[in-house]
Amino acid sequence: MIQGKSQAEKTIIEYIDAHRDEMVNVWKTIVSTESPSIEKAQVDKVGQIICRELEAAGASVRTEYVENRGNVLIADWHADAEKPFLIFCGHMDTVFPMGTILERPFTIRDGIVTGPGVLDMKGGLVIAIFVLKALEAAGYREYPVRVVFVGDEEQGHRQSDVGKRLPSFIHGAFAALNFETGFPSGGIVVGRKGSCRLSLDVTGVSAHAGNCPEQGRNAIVEMSHKIPLIHGLNDLSHGTSVNVGVISGGTVVNAIPASCHIDIDIRYTDRTRLDAVLAKIQEISDTNVIGGCSCKVTMQSISMVMEPNEKNHALFEHIRSTAEDIGYGVVTPITSGGWSDSNIISHEGIPVVCSMGVIGEFNHTKKEYALCDSLFERAKLAAVSICRMQAGFAETLNSHRE
Ligand SMILES: [Zn+2]
């Protein structure tokens, strides 16, 4: 049983308990408003619902317009130019196409919640909203909070300029809590791998497979020499994974194929190791087994690592000790191979912890579920942890090394 120590902490816990139904209703409303990343109007609808909720918490809300993807919602709660602020971040888009809600409507059965995006990460958005409301009710005023909810995180902002604009939205923050998908272990993420996407295109020579095969230069065969070499760059003991995930090539079966294309996803923990892998891939691309074939590397994107640095650990430690003190239970620090906006925040030198949202499993799949009670428990944990961020906290946190 979670129990607050001070009057303000008790008020927070009472507030969350008294608003359980309302929290679930908001959760149901935003899950039922489907918001696949590509449907700007739908994502913006979720933004409008959340805007009203955040205004009710006392925040002043604005939207940053984004072309073709959901707008960014920015809410300032008790903004004070003299003070650094805390960021709540999250994303309003999901990976599920429109219509999924008809197959899997928002449902709670035996404490298990299902529906598109319940876990990733609409439950987390509800937590962020009600943490603010509880802090408002408890009269917490030490640090201002800025909420930054984006609309295309699931696409890594590859189709928008949000990734580039994000640093300007978070400038001036002393720390960030990301209410992303919680893990079944209940661990809180202090580090995430960086990712890199690139592609290779082999160009060969096309020829009729029956009349003059000797004139052809088979691009598929050339690529098939390269793939095992690329796969061989996997180095899991150092956190580097290399995946050739997509392949296409040729046109018809009776022609020597003149082209072959692959897409590669790399995850890494150390930039020098990534650079070494990229240099190897360039070498593999340049070295052709079949004379007359050539190969080109195209870089698509590189995202930064969220280092499990001392700042993140110090922020985690504040939450861990709060959890223990109020009877929430044991919380452990974990690292993840998946990317999130926390990578961008961390790269800006801001202490951040991630996966503070509802707990569950199987995000991005039909089996996605969240534990209903984690909605309330994690809201209490986050709100009380913030309530314990008193004068000097921001300075102490940021005195740790990156
Ligand atoms: Zn997510």
Coordinates of C-alpha atoms and ligand atoms in Angstrom, one line a residue, residues 91 120-121 153-154 180-181, ligand 1:
H91 CA 3.9 10.5 -27.9
D120 CA 2.4 2.3 -25.9
M121 CA 1.7 4.8 -24.7
E153 CA 7.5 9.2 -32.3
E154 CA 6.6 5.8 -33.7
E180 CA 6.7 5.6 -22.4
T181 CA 5.7 2.0 -22.2
Ligands
ZN1 ZN 6.1 4.4 -27.5

